[in-house]
Tab-separated table of C-alpha atoms in Angstrom:
chain	number	residue	atom	x	y	z
J	1299	MET	CA	26.686	-8.307	-14.516
J	1300	GLY	CA	25.651	-11.865	-15.429
J	1301	LYS	CA	24.775	-12.880	-18.952
J	1302	VAL	CA	21.184	-13.713	-19.592
J	1303	LYS	CA	20.141	-16.303	-22.088
J	1304	VAL	CA	16.532	-15.996	-23.202
J	1305	ILE	CA	14.823	-19.304	-23.768
J	1306	LYS	CA	11.344	-19.552	-25.207
J	1307	VAL	CA	9.420	-21.911	-22.984
J	1308	ASN	CA	6.040	-20.162	-23.091
J	1309	GLU	CA	4.423	-22.370	-25.668
J	1310	ASN	CA	5.350	-25.573	-23.881
J	1311	VAL	CA	4.403	-24.150	-20.496
J	1312	ASN	CA	0.971	-23.148	-21.805
J	1313	ALA	CA	0.399	-26.526	-23.443
J	1314	LEU	CA	1.359	-28.231	-20.189
J	1315	ASN	CA	-0.914	-25.941	-18.170
J	1316	ASP	CA	-3.874	-26.489	-20.479
J	1317	GLY	CA	-3.388	-30.255	-20.373
J	1318	ILE	CA	-3.411	-30.279	-16.580
J	1319	ALA	CA	-6.440	-27.958	-16.585
J	1320	ALA	CA	-8.325	-30.337	-18.885
J	1321	GLY	CA	-7.506	-33.173	-16.480
J	1322	ILE	CA	-8.904	-31.208	-13.537
J	1323	ARG	CA	-12.106	-30.487	-15.477
J	1324	ALA	CA	-12.458	-34.173	-16.334
J	1325	GLN	CA	-12.091	-35.058	-12.646
J	1326	MET	CA	-14.726	-32.458	-11.708
J	1327	ASN	CA	-17.051	-33.832	-14.419
J	1328	ASP	CA	-16.606	-37.380	-13.065
J	1329	GLN	CA	-17.521	-36.099	-9.598
J	1330	HIS	CA	-20.393	-33.881	-10.863
J	1331	THR	CA	-18.723	-30.963	-9.109
J	1332	LEU	CA	-19.204	-27.486	-10.586
J	1333	PHE	CA	-15.830	-25.730	-10.287
J	1334	LEU	CA	-15.803	-21.897	-10.298
J	1335	ASN	CA	-12.644	-19.754	-10.509
J	1336	VAL	CA	-13.308	-16.363	-8.889
J	1337	MET	CA	-10.942	-13.526	-9.810
J	1338	SER	CA	-10.680	-9.775	-9.091
J	1339	GLY	CA	-8.307	-7.006	-8.091
J	1340	PRO	CA	-7.323	-6.571	-4.428
J	1341	GLY	CA	-10.061	-5.445	-2.082
J	1342	SER	CA	-13.019	-5.873	-4.410
J	1343	GLY	CA	-14.859	-8.000	-1.853
J	1344	LYS	CA	-14.386	-11.593	-3.055
J	1345	THR	CA	-14.142	-13.112	0.421
J	1346	THR	CA	-17.207	-11.324	1.812
J	1347	LEU	CA	-19.257	-12.202	-1.267
J	1348	LEU	CA	-18.216	-15.856	-1.291
J	1349	ALA	CA	-19.146	-16.235	2.382
J	1350	GLU	CA	-22.607	-14.784	1.558
J	1351	VAL	CA	-23.052	-17.073	-1.435
J	1352	ILE	CA	-21.922	-20.181	0.448
J	1353	ASN	CA	-24.271	-19.399	3.339
J	1354	SER	CA	-27.173	-19.053	0.883
J	1355	LEU	CA	-26.476	-22.387	-0.801
J	1356	LYS	CA	-24.933	-24.632	1.861
J	1357	ASP	CA	-28.213	-26.149	3.083
J	1358	ARG	CA	-28.964	-27.554	-0.369
J	1359	TYR	CA	-25.493	-28.323	-1.745
J	1360	MET	CA	-22.159	-29.718	-0.598
J	1361	ILE	CA	-19.667	-26.893	-1.058
J	1362	GLY	CA	-15.876	-26.600	-0.824
J	1363	GLU	CA	-13.712	-23.520	-1.022
J	1364	MET	CA	-10.036	-22.912	-1.812
J	1365	ASP	CA	-8.266	-19.602	-1.257
J	1366	VAL	CA	-5.079	-18.390	-2.890
J	1367	ASP	CA	-2.864	-15.974	-1.036
J	1368	ILE	CA	0.804	-15.083	-1.023
J	1369	THR	CA	1.469	-15.857	2.590
J	1370	THR	CA	-1.478	-15.504	4.978
J	1371	SER	CA	-4.521	-17.671	5.665
J	1372	ILE	CA	-6.823	-14.748	6.433
J	1373	ASP	CA	-9.312	-15.352	3.648
J	1374	ALA	CA	-9.674	-19.107	4.076
J	1375	GLN	CA	-10.127	-18.606	7.815
J	1376	ARG	CA	-12.774	-15.921	7.237
J	1377	VAL	CA	-14.743	-18.120	4.864
J	1378	ALA	CA	-14.505	-21.119	7.202
J	1379	ASP	CA	-15.513	-19.008	10.220
J	1380	ARG	CA	-18.461	-17.386	8.476
J	1381	THR	CA	-19.839	-20.436	6.684
J	1382	GLY	CA	-18.656	-23.557	8.473
J	1383	VAL	CA	-17.642	-25.187	5.169
J	1384	GLU	CA	-14.201	-26.689	4.772
J	1385	SER	CA	-11.869	-24.149	3.263
J	1386	ILE	CA	-8.230	-24.608	2.348
J	1387	GLN	CA	-5.579	-21.998	1.850
J	1388	ILE	CA	-3.115	-22.280	-1.010
J	1389	HIS	CA	0.051	-20.262	-0.463
J	1390	ASN	CA	1.493	-19.420	-3.859
J	1391	GLY	CA	4.828	-18.273	-2.477
J	1392	GLY	CA	4.782	-14.695	-3.710
J	1393	LEU	CA	3.581	-15.438	-7.225
J	1394	CYS	CA	0.913	-13.268	-8.773
J	1395	HIS	CA	-1.311	-16.089	-9.958
J	1396	ILE	CA	-2.163	-19.770	-9.581
J	1397	ASP	CA	-1.823	-22.166	-12.493
J	1398	ALA	CA	-3.349	-25.558	-13.241
J	1399	ASP	CA	-0.455	-27.464	-11.673
J	1400	MET	CA	-0.752	-25.596	-8.355
J	1401	THR	CA	-4.509	-26.199	-8.455
J	1402	ALA	CA	-3.965	-29.903	-9.138
J	1403	ARG	CA	-1.574	-30.164	-6.195
J	1404	ALA	CA	-4.092	-28.418	-3.926
J	1405	LEU	CA	-6.794	-30.829	-5.122
J	1406	GLU	CA	-4.590	-33.794	-4.216
J	1407	ALA	CA	-4.527	-32.521	-0.633
J	1408	TYR	CA	-8.247	-31.753	-0.493
J	1409	ASN	CA	-10.982	-34.340	-0.835
J	1410	THR	CA	-13.488	-32.772	-3.201
J	1411	LYS	CA	-15.406	-35.974	-3.992
J	1412	GLY	CA	-19.097	-35.554	-3.223
J	1413	LEU	CA	-19.000	-31.765	-3.593
J	1414	ASP	CA	-21.691	-30.137	-5.754
J	1415	LEU	CA	-19.725	-26.914	-5.906
J	1416	LEU	CA	-16.045	-26.063	-5.546
J	1417	ILE	CA	-15.035	-22.403	-5.470
J	1418	LEU	CA	-11.469	-21.174	-5.996
J	1419	GLU	CA	-10.831	-17.655	-4.707
J	1420	ASN	CA	-7.897	-16.624	-6.888
J	1421	SER	CA	-5.252	-14.054	-5.872
J	1422	GLY	CA	-6.194	-10.368	-6.011
J	1423	ASN	CA	-4.836	-9.331	-9.387
J	1424	LEU	CA	-6.477	-8.227	-12.657
J	1425	VAL	CA	-3.581	-9.238	-14.912
J	1426	CYS	CA	-1.814	-12.537	-14.280
J	1427	PRO	CA	-4.634	-14.888	-13.159
J	1428	ALA	CA	-6.424	-14.205	-16.470
J	1429	GLU	CA	-3.600	-15.977	-18.306
J	1430	PHE	CA	-3.979	-19.375	-16.650
J	1431	ASP	CA	-6.723	-21.939	-17.165
J	1432	VAL	CA	-7.015	-23.562	-13.722
J	1433	GLY	CA	-9.441	-26.248	-14.847
J	1434	ALA	CA	-12.610	-24.465	-13.714
J	1435	HIS	CA	-15.904	-24.823	-15.581
J	1436	LYS	CA	-16.582	-21.107	-15.345
J	1437	ASN	CA	-14.528	-17.991	-14.682
J	1438	VAL	CA	-16.241	-15.414	-12.499
J	1439	MET	CA	-14.781	-11.988	-11.875
J	1440	LEU	CA	-15.640	-9.183	-9.473
J	1441	LEU	CA	-15.289	-5.515	-10.267
J	1442	SER	CA	-16.201	-3.233	-7.378
J	1443	VAL	CA	-17.756	0.205	-7.856
J	1444	PRO	CA	-14.905	2.144	-6.145
J	1445	GLU	CA	-12.399	0.727	-8.682
J	1446	GLY	CA	-14.055	2.680	-11.511
J	1447	ASP	CA	-15.984	1.770	-14.653
J	1448	ASP	CA	-12.973	2.097	-16.983
J	1449	LYS	CA	-11.384	-1.177	-15.840
J	1450	PRO	CA	-12.496	-3.291	-18.858
J	1451	LEU	CA	-10.559	-0.855	-21.078
J	1452	LYS	CA	-7.450	-1.263	-18.970
J	1453	TYR	CA	-7.532	-4.997	-18.204
J	1454	PRO	CA	-9.089	-6.403	-21.390
J	1455	LEU	CA	-7.806	-9.979	-21.063
J	1456	MET	CA	-9.467	-10.472	-17.663
J	1457	PHE	CA	-12.827	-9.254	-18.953
J	1458	SER	CA	-12.436	-11.406	-22.089
J	1459	VAL	CA	-11.847	-14.701	-20.278
J	1460	CYS	CA	-14.667	-14.445	-17.734
J	1461	ASP	CA	-18.133	-15.923	-18.128
J	1462	VAL	CA	-19.642	-13.746	-15.407
J	1463	VAL	CA	-18.838	-10.244	-14.166
J	1464	LEU	CA	-20.151	-9.345	-10.721
J	1465	ILE	CA	-20.339	-5.593	-10.137
J	1466	ASN	CA	-19.864	-5.477	-6.353
J	1467	LYS	CA	-20.425	-2.687	-3.781
J	1468	ILE	CA	-23.410	-1.184	-5.638
J	1469	ASP	CA	-24.509	0.184	-2.227
J	1470	THR	CA	-21.755	2.808	-2.752
J	1471	LEU	CA	-22.837	3.875	-6.276
J	1472	GLU	CA	-23.861	7.338	-5.125
J	1473	TYR	CA	-20.366	8.115	-3.788
J	1474	PHE	CA	-18.439	7.172	-6.924
J	1475	ASP	CA	-18.552	8.133	-10.590
J	1476	PHE	CA	-19.493	4.671	-11.865
J	1477	ASP	CA	-22.066	3.980	-14.575
J	1478	ILE	CA	-23.348	0.384	-14.821
J	1479	ASP	CA	-24.605	0.864	-18.395
J	1480	ARG	CA	-21.252	2.263	-19.473
J	1481	VAL	CA	-19.232	-0.557	-17.892
J	1482	SER	CA	-21.636	-3.147	-19.338
J	1483	GLY	CA	-21.043	-1.661	-22.797
J	1484	TYR	CA	-17.266	-1.912	-22.346
J	1485	ILE	CA	-17.539	-5.520	-21.102
J	1486	HIS	CA	-19.837	-6.666	-23.922
J	1487	ARG	CA	-17.630	-5.090	-26.565
J	1488	LEU	CA	-14.824	-7.380	-25.340
J	1489	ASN	CA	-17.012	-10.312	-24.452
J	1490	PRO	CA	-20.581	-10.315	-25.821
J	1491	GLU	CA	-21.515	-13.504	-23.921
J	1492	ALA	CA	-20.494	-12.269	-20.453
J	1493	GLU	CA	-23.313	-12.262	-17.931
J	1494	ILE	CA	-23.306	-9.258	-15.618
J	1495	PHE	CA	-24.781	-9.187	-12.110
J	1496	PRO	CA	-24.770	-5.912	-10.137
J	1497	LEU	CA	-24.822	-6.745	-6.422
J	1498	SER	CA	-23.708	-5.810	-2.924
J	1499	ALA	CA	-22.088	-8.457	-0.752
J	1500	LYS	CA	-22.591	-6.073	2.183
J	1501	THR	CA	-26.359	-5.445	1.888
J	1502	GLY	CA	-27.144	-8.706	0.061
J	1503	GLU	CA	-28.826	-6.923	-2.870
J	1504	GLY	CA	-28.461	-8.930	-6.088
J	1505	VAL	CA	-26.730	-11.893	-4.418
J	1506	TYR	CA	-29.846	-14.063	-4.908
J	1507	GLU	CA	-29.648	-13.670	-8.716
J	1508	PHE	CA	-26.021	-14.836	-8.737
J	1509	CYS	CA	-26.901	-17.791	-6.495
J	1510	LYS	CA	-29.663	-18.752	-8.957
J	1511	TRP	CA	-27.065	-18.663	-11.752
J	1512	ILE	CA	-24.818	-21.018	-9.754
J	1513	GLU	CA	-27.712	-23.392	-9.014
J	1514	GLU	CA	-28.662	-23.487	-12.695
J	1515	HIS	CA	-25.100	-24.458	-13.615
J	1516	ILE	CA	-24.876	-27.093	-10.879
J	1517	ARG	CA	-28.082	-28.606	-12.325
J	1518	ASN	CA	-26.894	-28.300	-15.945
J	1519	LEU	CA	-23.676	-30.121	-15.147
J	1520	LYS	CA	-25.500	-33.018	-13.481
J	1521	ASP	CA	-28.128	-33.190	-16.284
J	1522	VAL	CA	-25.531	-33.261	-19.044
J	1523	LEU	CA	-23.431	-35.868	-17.289
J	1524	ILE	CA	-26.301	-38.110	-16.192
J	1525	ASN	CA	-28.573	-37.854	-19.247
J	1526	GLY	CA	-25.947	-37.174	-21.872
J	1527	SER	CA	-27.917	-34.175	-23.154
J	1528	SER	CA	-26.070	-30.943	-23.800
U	1324	MET	CA	2.210	-32.318	-24.544
U	1325	GLY	CA	5.536	-30.533	-24.905
U	1326	LYS	CA	8.441	-31.171	-22.593
U	1327	VAL	CA	9.381	-28.320	-20.321
U	1328	LYS	CA	12.911	-27.621	-19.293
U	1329	VAL	CA	13.237	-25.393	-16.275
U	1330	ILE	CA	16.173	-23.036	-16.387
U	1331	LYS	CA	17.136	-20.844	-13.481
U	1332	VAL	CA	17.655	-17.373	-14.863
U	1333	ASN	CA	16.214	-15.372	-11.955
U	1334	GLU	CA	19.458	-14.420	-10.333
U	1335	ASN	CA	20.982	-13.107	-13.545
U	1336	VAL	CA	17.784	-11.332	-14.516
U	1337	ASN	CA	17.648	-9.584	-11.143
U	1338	ALA	CA	21.304	-8.587	-11.291
U	1339	LEU	CA	20.761	-7.223	-14.783
U	1340	ASN	CA	17.633	-5.339	-13.681
U	1341	ASP	CA	19.347	-3.819	-10.664
U	1342	GLY	CA	22.312	-2.734	-12.765
U	1343	ILE	CA	20.054	-0.939	-15.238
U	1344	ALA	CA	18.093	0.602	-12.354
U	1345	ALA	CA	21.306	1.960	-10.838
U	1346	GLY	CA	22.171	3.493	-14.219
U	1347	ILE	CA	18.778	5.215	-14.385
U	1348	ARG	CA	19.251	6.616	-10.879
U	1349	ALA	CA	22.707	7.921	-11.824
U	1350	GLN	CA	21.216	9.654	-14.865
U	1351	MET	CA	18.477	11.206	-12.702
U	1352	ASN	CA	21.117	12.356	-10.192
U	1353	ASP	CA	23.141	13.978	-12.994
U	1354	GLN	CA	20.021	15.817	-14.134
U	1355	HIS	CA	18.905	16.697	-10.552
U	1356	THR	CA	15.579	15.037	-11.319
U	1357	LEU	CA	13.668	13.421	-8.457
U	1358	PHE	CA	12.206	10.181	-9.832
U	1359	LEU	CA	9.139	8.686	-8.072
U	1360	ASN	CA	7.666	5.253	-8.818
U	1361	VAL	CA	3.955	5.231	-7.904
U	1362	MET	CA	2.319	1.825	-7.401
U	1363	SER	CA	-1.093	0.529	-6.300
U	1364	GLY	CA	-3.830	-1.969	-7.077
U	1365	PRO	CA	-6.324	-1.242	-9.874
U	1366	GLY	CA	-8.736	1.610	-9.260
U	1367	SER	CA	-7.105	3.072	-6.163
U	1368	GLY	CA	-7.008	6.537	-7.726
U	1369	LYS	CA	-3.384	6.972	-8.897
U	1370	THR	CA	-4.242	8.954	-12.019
U	1371	THR	CA	-6.604	11.368	-10.269
U	1372	LEU	CA	-4.138	11.926	-7.431
U	1373	LEU	CA	-1.173	12.477	-9.725
U	1374	ALA	CA	-3.099	15.064	-11.763
U	1375	GLU	CA	-3.891	16.883	-8.482
U	1376	VAL	CA	-0.286	16.750	-7.308
U	1377	ILE	CA	1.113	17.893	-10.664
U	1378	ASN	CA	-1.333	20.805	-10.793
U	1379	SER	CA	-0.244	21.874	-7.297
U	1380	LEU	CA	3.467	21.806	-8.167
U	1381	LYS	CA	3.720	22.649	-11.870
U	1382	ASP	CA	4.073	26.422	-11.433
U	1383	ARG	CA	7.239	25.965	-9.385
U	1384	TYR	CA	8.808	22.842	-10.897
U	1385	MET	CA	9.342	21.227	-14.287
U	1386	ILE	CA	7.463	17.934	-14.144
U	1387	GLY	CA	7.234	14.897	-16.417
U	1388	GLU	CA	4.968	11.885	-16.141
U	1389	MET	CA	5.072	8.356	-17.539
U	1390	ASP	CA	2.162	5.934	-17.433
U	1391	VAL	CA	2.288	2.167	-17.682
U	1392	ASP	CA	-0.676	0.329	-19.109
U	1393	ILE	CA	-1.254	-2.952	-20.887
U	1394	THR	CA	-2.776	-1.537	-24.012
U	1395	THR	CA	-4.603	1.795	-23.653
U	1396	SER	CA	-3.381	5.383	-23.307
U	1397	ILE	CA	-6.280	6.467	-21.104
U	1398	ASP	CA	-4.206	7.414	-18.063
U	1399	ALA	CA	-1.472	9.333	-19.882
U	1400	GLN	CA	-4.136	11.228	-21.824
U	1401	ARG	CA	-6.020	12.047	-18.617
U	1402	VAL	CA	-2.917	13.372	-16.903
U	1403	ALA	CA	-1.906	15.399	-19.970
U	1404	ASP	CA	-5.440	16.791	-20.377
U	1405	ARG	CA	-5.812	17.722	-16.728
U	1406	THR	CA	-2.349	19.166	-16.131
U	1407	GLY	CA	-0.881	20.247	-19.480
U	1408	VAL	CA	2.447	18.535	-18.646
U	1409	GLU	CA	4.021	16.162	-21.127
U	1410	SER	CA	2.971	12.624	-20.354
U	1411	ILE	CA	4.011	9.470	-22.136
U	1412	GLN	CA	2.335	6.112	-22.175
U	1413	ILE	CA	4.345	2.926	-21.891
U	1414	HIS	CA	2.516	-0.119	-23.208
U	1415	ASN	CA	3.921	-3.160	-21.453
U	1416	GLY	CA	2.298	-5.646	-23.818
U	1417	GLY	CA	0.179	-7.524	-21.325
U	1418	LEU	CA	2.840	-7.895	-18.656
U	1419	CYS	CA	1.928	-7.306	-15.046
U	1420	HIS	CA	4.813	-4.975	-14.248
U	1421	ILE	CA	7.508	-2.724	-15.690
U	1422	ASP	CA	11.181	-3.436	-15.100
U	1423	ALA	CA	14.285	-1.248	-15.282
U	1424	ASP	CA	14.980	-2.132	-18.912
U	1425	MET	CA	11.489	-1.086	-20.043
U	1426	THR	CA	11.892	2.122	-18.016
U	1427	ALA	CA	15.272	2.788	-19.601
U	1428	ARG	CA	13.821	2.331	-23.085
U	1429	ALA	CA	10.973	4.715	-22.265
U	1430	LEU	CA	13.520	7.252	-20.981
U	1431	GLU	CA	15.440	7.042	-24.277
U	1432	ALA	CA	12.283	8.148	-26.081
U	1433	TYR	CA	11.448	10.897	-23.597
U	1434	ASN	CA	13.611	13.937	-22.939
U	1435	THR	CA	13.680	14.252	-19.159
U	1436	LYS	CA	16.633	16.651	-18.983
U	1437	GLY	CA	15.701	19.794	-17.096
U	1438	LEU	CA	12.907	18.116	-15.152
U	1439	ASP	CA	12.792	18.638	-11.373
U	1440	LEU	CA	10.384	15.775	-10.944
U	1441	LEU	CA	9.620	12.661	-12.971
U	1442	ILE	CA	6.688	10.481	-11.923
U	1443	LEU	CA	6.144	6.917	-13.130
U	1444	GLU	CA	2.585	5.660	-12.731
U	1445	ASN	CA	3.168	1.917	-12.577
U	1446	SER	CA	0.597	-0.708	-13.626
U	1447	GLY	CA	-2.311	-1.418	-11.282
U	1448	ASN	CA	-1.068	-4.466	-9.385
U	1449	LEU	CA	-0.051	-5.078	-5.759
U	1450	VAL	CA	2.217	-8.050	-6.476
U	1451	CYS	CA	4.543	-7.911	-9.472
U	1452	PRO	CA	5.647	-4.236	-9.611
U	1453	ALA	CA	7.021	-4.592	-6.056
U	1454	GLU	CA	9.635	-7.032	-7.361
U	1455	PHE	CA	11.361	-4.657	-9.797
U	1456	ASP	CA	13.623	-1.728	-9.006
U	1457	VAL	CA	12.837	0.699	-11.843
U	1458	GLY	CA	15.565	3.163	-10.892
U	1459	ALA	CA	13.347	5.545	-8.941
U	1460	HIS	CA	14.632	7.454	-5.915
U	1461	LYS	CA	11.492	6.686	-3.938
U	1462	ASN	CA	8.679	4.164	-4.137
U	1463	VAL	CA	5.249	5.562	-3.348
U	1464	MET	CA	2.187	3.382	-3.039
U	1465	LEU	CA	-1.519	4.105	-2.800
U	1466	LEU	CA	-3.971	2.060	-0.804
U	1467	SER	CA	-7.560	3.247	-1.089
U	1468	VAL	CA	-10.077	2.961	1.738
U	1469	PRO	CA	-12.548	0.727	-0.179
U	1470	GLU	CA	-9.812	-1.900	-0.659
U	1471	GLY	CA	-9.746	-2.628	3.068
U	1472	ASP	CA	-7.212	-2.181	5.858
U	1473	ASP	CA	-5.970	-5.796	5.740
U	1474	LYS	CA	-3.973	-5.300	2.540
U	1475	PRO	CA	-0.515	-4.983	4.205
U	1476	LEU	CA	-1.064	-8.494	5.617
U	1477	LYS	CA	-1.886	-9.865	2.196
U	1478	TYR	CA	0.649	-8.024	0.004
U	1479	PRO	CA	3.618	-7.692	2.374
U	1480	LEU	CA	6.332	-7.204	-0.259
U	1481	MET	CA	4.641	-4.125	-1.732
U	1482	PHE	CA	4.314	-2.495	1.687
U	1483	SER	CA	7.923	-3.430	2.510
U	1484	VAL	CA	9.505	-1.806	-0.548
U	1485	CYS	CA	7.666	1.519	-0.409
U	1486	ASP	CA	8.959	4.690	1.220
U	1487	VAL	CA	5.537	6.315	1.360
U	1488	VAL	CA	2.027	4.911	1.693
U	1489	LEU	CA	-0.800	7.201	0.627
U	1490	ILE	CA	-4.165	6.191	2.097
U	1491	ASN	CA	-6.504	7.517	-0.610
U	1492	LYS	CA	-10.304	8.088	-0.678
U	1493	ILE	CA	-10.501	9.042	3.017
U	1494	ASP	CA	-13.677	10.957	2.075
U	1495	THR	CA	-15.365	7.517	1.994
U	1496	LEU	CA	-14.150	6.362	5.441
U	1497	GLU	CA	-17.644	6.410	6.916
U	1498	TYR	CA	-18.931	3.929	4.322
U	1499	PHE	CA	-16.242	1.293	4.774
U	1500	ASP	CA	-14.814	-0.676	7.671
U	1501	PHE	CA	-11.315	0.804	7.465
U	1502	ASP	CA	-9.228	1.881	10.461
U	1503	ILE	CA	-6.260	4.171	9.723
U	1504	ASP	CA	-4.541	3.342	13.032
U	1505	ARG	CA	-4.896	-0.370	12.392
U	1506	VAL	CA	-3.530	-0.189	8.840
U	1507	SER	CA	-0.669	2.061	10.031
U	1508	GLY	CA	0.239	-0.569	12.617
U	1509	TYR	CA	0.294	-3.295	9.963
U	1510	ILE	CA	2.436	-1.124	7.648
U	1511	HIS	CA	4.949	-0.151	10.330
U	1512	ARG	CA	5.359	-3.728	11.474
U	1513	LEU	CA	6.563	-4.552	7.941
U	1514	ASN	CA	8.301	-1.261	7.306
U	1515	PRO	CA	8.994	0.975	10.326
U	1516	GLU	CA	10.378	3.803	8.164
U	1517	ALA	CA	7.344	4.123	5.869
U	1518	GLU	CA	5.725	7.545	5.893
U	1519	ILE	CA	1.934	7.455	5.769
U	1520	PHE	CA	-0.282	10.235	4.366
U	1521	PRO	CA	-4.074	9.876	4.590
U	1522	LEU	CA	-5.639	11.948	1.797
U	1523	SER	CA	-8.430	12.295	-0.730
U	1524	ALA	CA	-7.553	13.012	-4.349
U	1525	LYS	CA	-11.236	13.852	-4.856
U	1526	THR	CA	-11.693	16.492	-2.136
U	1527	GLY	CA	-8.037	17.537	-1.979
U	1528	GLU	CA	-7.768	16.839	1.773
U	1529	GLY	CA	-4.221	15.850	2.738
U	1530	VAL	CA	-2.781	16.343	-0.765
U	1531	TYR	CA	-0.857	19.443	0.402
U	1532	GLU	CA	1.109	17.375	2.957
U	1533	PHE	CA	2.187	14.900	0.283
U	1534	CYS	CA	3.170	17.782	-2.033
U	1535	LYS	CA	5.324	19.231	0.781
U	1536	TRP	CA	7.020	15.833	1.107
U	1537	ILE	CA	7.780	15.851	-2.652
U	1538	GLU	CA	9.144	19.421	-2.508
U	1539	GLU	CA	11.378	18.515	0.419
U	1540	HIS	CA	12.842	15.607	-1.545
U	1541	ILE	CA	13.316	17.694	-4.705
U	1542	ARG	CA	15.278	20.186	-2.544
U	1543	ASN	CA	17.243	17.449	-0.749
U	1544	LEU	CA	18.353	15.934	-4.038
U	1545	LYS	CA	19.575	19.268	-5.387
U	1546	ASP	CA	21.300	20.148	-2.066
U	1547	VAL	CA	23.132	16.839	-1.874
U	1548	LEU	CA	24.230	16.969	-5.488
U	1549	ILE	CA	25.225	20.629	-5.541
U	1550	ASN	CA	26.769	20.958	-2.079
U	1551	GLY	CA	27.893	17.394	-1.576
U	1552	SER	CA	26.222	17.279	1.844
U	1553	SER	CA	24.072	14.302	2.692
């Protein structure tokens, strides 16, 4: 059995990641591009929701989309097929997350200049993606009703780092033991500032309210950067 | 920004992990204890199913259960409350998986001698747990209907390393676009030997067939070890 030497590189790796992330945010600020990082567990409906959202906004804004997956291009293809916007697939080679460096390399290959909105669909995982700042302005996470309302108790870091929680698949509320008030209480105990939007990507219910939130933040970003107000 | 030195330790770490895993399996063989590692994404219903399974088998077999979670003891408590069997919680300190060393340390603190069956409920994640042999005899994974039937395409390693795939929440099939034949085709393309059991932990449908599978493997293990046949 081989000897293993343990070397502490975490602190340096995090400092490096956060530096690259800050650089990405600066680039997005220069371009006036709102950059959203969308996270969730597997099968919570990110791809379907993002296609809905992009279709609602694409007539008024220039939008780009990036998808992270281990090996396939299914999600990027679905978004491109359903919306017509340019979508690129990032293969993370079996890793459970994407970090700022991988995001930066994807951005080198993808011309995002002129975009009002750039959406990153992160890999389906409630643990690892929460640990990496990818340079987004806002972290958005999806929790779907069938996953259960105890998830904030079990994945506290994810619910702590997100600015918005979308409760997806509310059209199935009657089939599952899921209480929106209870889950909202759990989320706000971890993260009092989190905004919560119950919605259904399938029926469209509640999607408008989330789109309004995105539009407000696209406008805020341009106002702050053009007028210098904050 | 700190300098980062990259050191390749993967090979040694894997060799070390696999050595510890083999030791755990030898211990389980000595004890005639069937050890199952149960994996899935978040919210697929592992805890509910395992409580059902344990309740079905506990009158005939001595059963132990271990739960992995980042920080809470919700799942272990639920299993203990619902079944009365001893259940221990392993806190993995924010990691996305459990490896053989963590399992071995949990086993030191937990007297498993005399058990016919030991079940490890792994952390809710379709990526990282698939990479670590924890010393179990069989890997069992759950995929729930609301997660979608494309998951084998997106998380191929998980579906490749499991001996059994349980398709849970089949009571909700009419509400979701999920085709059991299609998902079975995807699974068998990756893993022709995988056994697939559609079931519902909520209604109990199909749980009997999975319990029969467990009983068969408890018997096989004892037969092989006592009679030396294989």
